[in-house]
Coordinates of C-alpha atoms in Angstrom, one line a residue:
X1 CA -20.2 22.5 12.6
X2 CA -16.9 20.3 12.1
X3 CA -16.2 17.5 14.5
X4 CA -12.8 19.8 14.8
X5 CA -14.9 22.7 15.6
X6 CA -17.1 21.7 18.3
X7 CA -13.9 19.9 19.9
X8 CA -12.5 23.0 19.7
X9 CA -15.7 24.7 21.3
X10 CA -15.8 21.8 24.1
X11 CA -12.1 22.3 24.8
X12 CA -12.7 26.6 25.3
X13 CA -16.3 25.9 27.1
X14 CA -15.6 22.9 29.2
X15 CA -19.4 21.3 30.1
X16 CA -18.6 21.2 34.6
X17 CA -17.2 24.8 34.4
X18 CA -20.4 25.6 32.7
X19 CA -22.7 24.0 34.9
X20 CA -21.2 25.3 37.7
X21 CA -21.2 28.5 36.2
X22 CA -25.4 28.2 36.1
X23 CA -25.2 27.7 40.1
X24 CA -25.0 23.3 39.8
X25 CA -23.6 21.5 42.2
X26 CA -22.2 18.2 41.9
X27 CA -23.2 15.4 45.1
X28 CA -20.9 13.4 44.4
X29 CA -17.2 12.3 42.2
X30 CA -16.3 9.1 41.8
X31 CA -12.7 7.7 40.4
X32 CA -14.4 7.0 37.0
X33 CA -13.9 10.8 36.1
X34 CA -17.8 11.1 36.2
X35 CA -19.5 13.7 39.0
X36 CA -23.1 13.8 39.3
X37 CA -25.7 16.0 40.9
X38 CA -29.7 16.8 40.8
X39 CA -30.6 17.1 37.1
X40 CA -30.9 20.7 36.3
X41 CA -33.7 19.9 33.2
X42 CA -36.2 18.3 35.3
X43 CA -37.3 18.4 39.0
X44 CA -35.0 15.4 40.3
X45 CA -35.6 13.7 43.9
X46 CA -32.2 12.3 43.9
X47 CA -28.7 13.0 42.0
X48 CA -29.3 11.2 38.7
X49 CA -27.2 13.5 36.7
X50 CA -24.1 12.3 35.4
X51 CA -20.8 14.5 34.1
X52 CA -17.9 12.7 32.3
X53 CA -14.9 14.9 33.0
X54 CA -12.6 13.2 30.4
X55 CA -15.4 12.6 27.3
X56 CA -17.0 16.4 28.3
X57 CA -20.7 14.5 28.2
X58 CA -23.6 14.7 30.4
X59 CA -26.5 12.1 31.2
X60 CA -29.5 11.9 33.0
X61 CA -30.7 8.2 33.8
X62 CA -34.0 9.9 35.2
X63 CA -35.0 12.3 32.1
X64 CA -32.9 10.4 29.5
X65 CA -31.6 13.6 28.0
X66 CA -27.7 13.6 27.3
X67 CA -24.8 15.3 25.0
X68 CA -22.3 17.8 24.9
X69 CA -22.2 21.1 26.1
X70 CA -23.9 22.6 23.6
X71 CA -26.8 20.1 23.8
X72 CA -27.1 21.2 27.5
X73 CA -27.9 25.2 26.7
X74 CA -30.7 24.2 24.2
X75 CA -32.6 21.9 26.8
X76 CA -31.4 24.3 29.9
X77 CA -32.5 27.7 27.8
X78 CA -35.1 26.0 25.2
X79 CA -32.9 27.5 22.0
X80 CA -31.8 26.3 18.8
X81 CA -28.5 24.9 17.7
X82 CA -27.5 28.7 16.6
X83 CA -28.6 30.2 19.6
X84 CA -27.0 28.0 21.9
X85 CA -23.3 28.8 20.1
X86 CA -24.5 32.6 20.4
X87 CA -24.9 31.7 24.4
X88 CA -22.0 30.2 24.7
X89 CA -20.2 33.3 23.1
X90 CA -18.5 31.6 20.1
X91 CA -17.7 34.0 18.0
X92 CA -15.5 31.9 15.7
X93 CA -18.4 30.7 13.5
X94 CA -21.4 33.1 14.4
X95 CA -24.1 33.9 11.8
X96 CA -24.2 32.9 8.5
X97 CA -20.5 31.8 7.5
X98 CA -20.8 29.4 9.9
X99 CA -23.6 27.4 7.8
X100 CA -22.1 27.8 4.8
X101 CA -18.5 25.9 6.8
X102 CA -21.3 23.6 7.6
X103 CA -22.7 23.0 4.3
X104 CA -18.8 22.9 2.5
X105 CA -18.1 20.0 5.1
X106 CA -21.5 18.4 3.4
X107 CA -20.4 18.7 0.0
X108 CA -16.8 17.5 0.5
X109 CA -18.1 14.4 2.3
X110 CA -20.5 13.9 -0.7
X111 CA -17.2 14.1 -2.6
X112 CA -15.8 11.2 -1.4
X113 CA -19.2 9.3 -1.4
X114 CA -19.4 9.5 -5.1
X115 CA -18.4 7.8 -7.7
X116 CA -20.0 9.3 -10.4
X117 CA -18.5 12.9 -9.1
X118 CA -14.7 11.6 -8.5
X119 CA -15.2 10.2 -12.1
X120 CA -16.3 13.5 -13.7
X121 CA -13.5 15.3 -11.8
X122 CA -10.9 12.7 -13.2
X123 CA -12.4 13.8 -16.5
X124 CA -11.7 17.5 -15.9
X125 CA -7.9 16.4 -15.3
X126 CA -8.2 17.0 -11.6
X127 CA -6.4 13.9 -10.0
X128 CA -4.4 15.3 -7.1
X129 CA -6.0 15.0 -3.5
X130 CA -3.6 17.8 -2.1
X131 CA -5.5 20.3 -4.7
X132 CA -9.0 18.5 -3.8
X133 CA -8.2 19.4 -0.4
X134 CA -6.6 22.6 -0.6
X135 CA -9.5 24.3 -2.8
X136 CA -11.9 22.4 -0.9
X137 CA -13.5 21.0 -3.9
X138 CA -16.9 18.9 -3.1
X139 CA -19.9 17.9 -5.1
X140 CA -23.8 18.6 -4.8
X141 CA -26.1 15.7 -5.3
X142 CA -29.1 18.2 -4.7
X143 CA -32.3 17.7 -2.6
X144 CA -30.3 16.7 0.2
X145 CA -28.7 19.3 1.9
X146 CA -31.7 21.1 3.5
X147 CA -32.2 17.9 6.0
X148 CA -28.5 17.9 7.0
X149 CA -28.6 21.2 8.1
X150 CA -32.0 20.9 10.0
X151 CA -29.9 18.3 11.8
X152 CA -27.4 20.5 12.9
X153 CA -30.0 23.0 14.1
X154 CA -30.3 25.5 11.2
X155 CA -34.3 27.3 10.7
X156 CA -35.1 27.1 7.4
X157 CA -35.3 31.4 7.3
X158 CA -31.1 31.2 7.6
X159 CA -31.2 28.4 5.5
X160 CA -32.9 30.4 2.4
X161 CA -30.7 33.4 3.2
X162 CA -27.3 31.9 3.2
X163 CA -28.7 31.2 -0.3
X164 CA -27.9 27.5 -0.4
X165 CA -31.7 26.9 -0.3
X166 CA -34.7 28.5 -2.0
X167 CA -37.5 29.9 -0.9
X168 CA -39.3 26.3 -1.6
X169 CA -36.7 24.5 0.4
X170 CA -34.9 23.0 -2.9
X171 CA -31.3 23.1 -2.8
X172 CA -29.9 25.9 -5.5
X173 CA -26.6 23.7 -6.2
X174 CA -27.2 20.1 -7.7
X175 CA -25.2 17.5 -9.7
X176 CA -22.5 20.0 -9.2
X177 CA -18.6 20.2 -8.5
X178 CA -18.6 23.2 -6.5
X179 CA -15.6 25.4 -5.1
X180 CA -16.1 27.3 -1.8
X181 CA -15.1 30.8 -1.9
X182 CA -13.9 31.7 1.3
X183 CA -13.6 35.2 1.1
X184 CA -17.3 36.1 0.6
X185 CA -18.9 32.8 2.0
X186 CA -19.8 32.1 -1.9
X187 CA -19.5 29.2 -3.7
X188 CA -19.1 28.2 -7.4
X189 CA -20.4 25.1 -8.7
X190 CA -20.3 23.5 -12.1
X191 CA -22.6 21.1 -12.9
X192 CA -21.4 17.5 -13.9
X193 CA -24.6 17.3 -16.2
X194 CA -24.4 19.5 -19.2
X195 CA -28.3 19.7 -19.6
X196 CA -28.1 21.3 -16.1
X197 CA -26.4 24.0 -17.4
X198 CA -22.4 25.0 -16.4
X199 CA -21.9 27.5 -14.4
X200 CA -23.8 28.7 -10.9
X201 CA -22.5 31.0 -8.0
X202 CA -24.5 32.0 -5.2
X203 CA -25.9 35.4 -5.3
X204 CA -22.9 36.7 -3.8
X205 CA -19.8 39.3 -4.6
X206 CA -17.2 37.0 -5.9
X207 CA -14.5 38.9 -4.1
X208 CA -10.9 39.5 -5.1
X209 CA -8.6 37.1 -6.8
X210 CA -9.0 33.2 -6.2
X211 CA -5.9 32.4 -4.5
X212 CA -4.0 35.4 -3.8
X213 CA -2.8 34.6 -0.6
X214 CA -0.4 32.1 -2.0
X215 CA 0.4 34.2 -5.2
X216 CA 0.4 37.9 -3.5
X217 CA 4.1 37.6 -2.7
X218 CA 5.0 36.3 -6.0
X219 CA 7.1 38.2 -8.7
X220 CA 4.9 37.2 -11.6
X221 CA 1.4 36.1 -11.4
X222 CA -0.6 34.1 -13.9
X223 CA -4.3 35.4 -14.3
X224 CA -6.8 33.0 -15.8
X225 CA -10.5 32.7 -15.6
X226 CA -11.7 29.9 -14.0
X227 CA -11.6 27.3 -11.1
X228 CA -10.7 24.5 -13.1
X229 CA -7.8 26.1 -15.2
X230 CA -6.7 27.1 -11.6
X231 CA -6.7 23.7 -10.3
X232 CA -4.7 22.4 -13.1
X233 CA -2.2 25.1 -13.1
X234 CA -1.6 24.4 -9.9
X235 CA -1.4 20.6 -10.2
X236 CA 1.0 21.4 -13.3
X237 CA 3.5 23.4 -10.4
X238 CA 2.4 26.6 -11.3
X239 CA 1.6 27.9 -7.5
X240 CA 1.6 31.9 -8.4
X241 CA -1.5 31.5 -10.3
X242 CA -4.7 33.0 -9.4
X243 CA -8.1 33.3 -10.5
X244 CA -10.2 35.9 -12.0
X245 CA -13.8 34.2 -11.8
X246 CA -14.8 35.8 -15.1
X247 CA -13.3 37.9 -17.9
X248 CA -13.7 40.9 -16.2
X249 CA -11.9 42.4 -13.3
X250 CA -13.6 44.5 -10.4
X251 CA -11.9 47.0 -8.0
X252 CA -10.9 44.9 -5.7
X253 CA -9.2 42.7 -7.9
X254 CA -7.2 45.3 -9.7
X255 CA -6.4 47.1 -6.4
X256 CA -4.7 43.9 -5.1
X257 CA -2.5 43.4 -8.6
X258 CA -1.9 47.0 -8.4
X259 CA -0.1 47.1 -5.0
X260 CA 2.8 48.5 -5.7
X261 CA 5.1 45.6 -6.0
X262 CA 7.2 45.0 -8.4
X263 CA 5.6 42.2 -10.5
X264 CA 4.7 40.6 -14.1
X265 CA 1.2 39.5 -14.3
X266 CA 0.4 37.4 -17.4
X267 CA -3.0 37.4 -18.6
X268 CA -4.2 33.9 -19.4
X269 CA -7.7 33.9 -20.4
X270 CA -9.7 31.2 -22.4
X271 CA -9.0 31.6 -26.3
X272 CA -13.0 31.4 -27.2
X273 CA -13.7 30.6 -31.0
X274 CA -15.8 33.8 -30.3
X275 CA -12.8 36.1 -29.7
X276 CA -14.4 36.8 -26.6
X277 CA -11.6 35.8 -23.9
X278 CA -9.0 37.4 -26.2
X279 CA -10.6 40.7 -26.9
X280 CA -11.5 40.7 -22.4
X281 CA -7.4 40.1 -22.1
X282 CA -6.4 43.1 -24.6
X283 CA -8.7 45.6 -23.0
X284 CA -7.8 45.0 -19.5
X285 CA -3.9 44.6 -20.4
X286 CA -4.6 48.3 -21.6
X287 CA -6.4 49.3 -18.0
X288 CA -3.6 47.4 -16.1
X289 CA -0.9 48.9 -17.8
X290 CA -2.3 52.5 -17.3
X291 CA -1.3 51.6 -13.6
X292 CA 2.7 50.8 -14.4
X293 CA 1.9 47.1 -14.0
X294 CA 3.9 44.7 -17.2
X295 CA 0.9 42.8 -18.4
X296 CA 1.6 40.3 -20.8
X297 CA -0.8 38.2 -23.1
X298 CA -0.5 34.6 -23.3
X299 CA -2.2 33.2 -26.8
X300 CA -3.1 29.6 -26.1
X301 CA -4.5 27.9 -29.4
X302 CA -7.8 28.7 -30.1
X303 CA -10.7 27.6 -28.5
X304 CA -9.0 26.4 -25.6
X305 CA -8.3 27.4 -22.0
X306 CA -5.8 26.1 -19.7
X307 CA -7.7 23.0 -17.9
X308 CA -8.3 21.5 -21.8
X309 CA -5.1 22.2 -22.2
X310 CA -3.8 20.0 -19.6
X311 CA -6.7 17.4 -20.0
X312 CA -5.7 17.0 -23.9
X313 CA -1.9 16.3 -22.9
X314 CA -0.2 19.8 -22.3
X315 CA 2.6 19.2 -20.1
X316 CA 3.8 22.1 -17.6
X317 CA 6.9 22.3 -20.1
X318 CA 4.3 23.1 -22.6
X319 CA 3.0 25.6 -20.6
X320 CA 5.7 27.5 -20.0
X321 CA 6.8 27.9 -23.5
X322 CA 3.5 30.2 -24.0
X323 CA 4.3 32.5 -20.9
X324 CA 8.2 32.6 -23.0
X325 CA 6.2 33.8 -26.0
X326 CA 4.2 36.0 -24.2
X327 CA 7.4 38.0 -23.4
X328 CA 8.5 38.4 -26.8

């Protein structure tokens, strides 16, 4: 949980209402917004049991226990950090989308902690901290993140089936870039160490398009396959792209170009020296225009996809001069 989230939970849950809610009674208030009472976590001879109003913290000088609210329901009840949210009745981040918020927060911090990661990202062409942020783009070190979540409260058994862990308690992302996907609680991740291997998602649907929220209104849309060719589309000005996660599209995807508006969607996938990008783009520009959508074919040189494209100098002038051919 973010520091903005459980603000946010202190703010709807205050810690006195609560406490009062379990039959507590405060002795005594005194002008330095702090009430206290009998302890309610251990038998307590005299009030030693101290609320600040204004900080929304408890402490006991005669136990030594303290915190927040939602420190107070695991000692009162004797549950875990999960638990305790589900007691409070905070639905916002209940279950398992809330560990994997929990474990995006990690990986953006880890982000900004590493050199080595903000280098490889420079690399890749991806210099703007507006797109950083707005893709929430962080980075996996590995063998790491099973401890911060323990912290926070998390068994290992949720751990293992967000799928951010395995079943030996090694973390399945490492020495990798990785992109949350919201829409499925996914995540892709690319590893900054080509012996590693590239690519990774978590065993997960990949959902629909990658950023059709922004483009969905657009009148043309620019399809292309991966996270990183979005990201530099996007930090070239092209804001009505979106992403297809593959070469292939599945029914969800197809059922959100295909919603009857009144649009031009320009395929944009890699141009492999296999042909394989190329032959993916003509077969579903033939699906998509079965539906009455204008599909058009853009033909970037071969062997390249739009992130090398940028990275080896293309400008966003460039760019547009192969979406003009594409509507020849």
């Amino acid at each position: 949980m973010t520091s903005e989230q459980r603000y946010r939970l202190r703010r709807k849950f205050p810690l006195l209402t609560y406490l009062q809610q379990q039959g507590w009674k405060p002795a005594a208030y005194s002008e330095s917004d702090e009430v206290c009472g009998v302890c309610p976590l251990h038998r307590d001879s005299r009030p030693s049991f101290y609320v600040n109003r204004r900080k929304d913290v408890f402490y006991c000088h005669g136990c030594g226990q303290g915190g927040d609210v939602i420190r107070l329901v695991e000692l009162l009840h004797g549950v875990d950090f999960a638990a305790a949210l589900a007691t409070l009745g905070w639905p916002e981040e209940a279950g398992g989308k809330r560990l994997w918020r929990d474990a995006c927060d990690f990986y953006r911090h880890q982000l900004r902690a590493s050199v080595d990661a903000e280098s490889y990202l420079q690399g890749r062409g991806i210099r703007d901290p507006e797109i950083v942020e707005r893709m929430g783009i962080g980075y996996a070190p590995g063998g790491c993140l099973r401890a911060y979540l323990q912290g926070l409260g998390y068994t290992r058994a949720a751990m293992v089936s967000s799928g951010l862990i395995d079943e030996q308690g090694r973390d399945r992302l490492w020495w990798a870039i990785t992109f949350p996907i919201a829409e499925t609680a996914s995540m892709y991740a690319r590893h900054t160490d080509p012996s590693a291997g590239r690519h990774r998602f978590l065993p997960r649907p990949k959902g629909g398009l990658y950023g059709w929220e922004h483009a969905k209104t657009s009148q043309t849309v620019i399809v292309v396959e991966g996270l990183f060719d979005l990201a530099s589309l996007w930090q070239a000005g092209f804001n009505h792209a979106v992403a297809l996660l593959g070469s292939h599209f599945n029914e969800r995807q197809q059922a959100q170009l295909c919603d009857e508006r009144t649009r031009t969607v320009y395929l944009c996938l890699d141009a492999d020296e296999n042909g394989s990008g190329p032959r993916a783009a003509w077969l579903w520009s033939q699906r998509l225009r079965e539906t009455g959508l204008r599909v058009l074919l853009v033909n970037l040189p071969q062997g390249y996809d739009p992130n090398r494209f940028f990275v080896e100098g293309g400008t966003a002038a460039e760019f547009s001069c192969y979406l003009e051919e594409a509507e020849r």
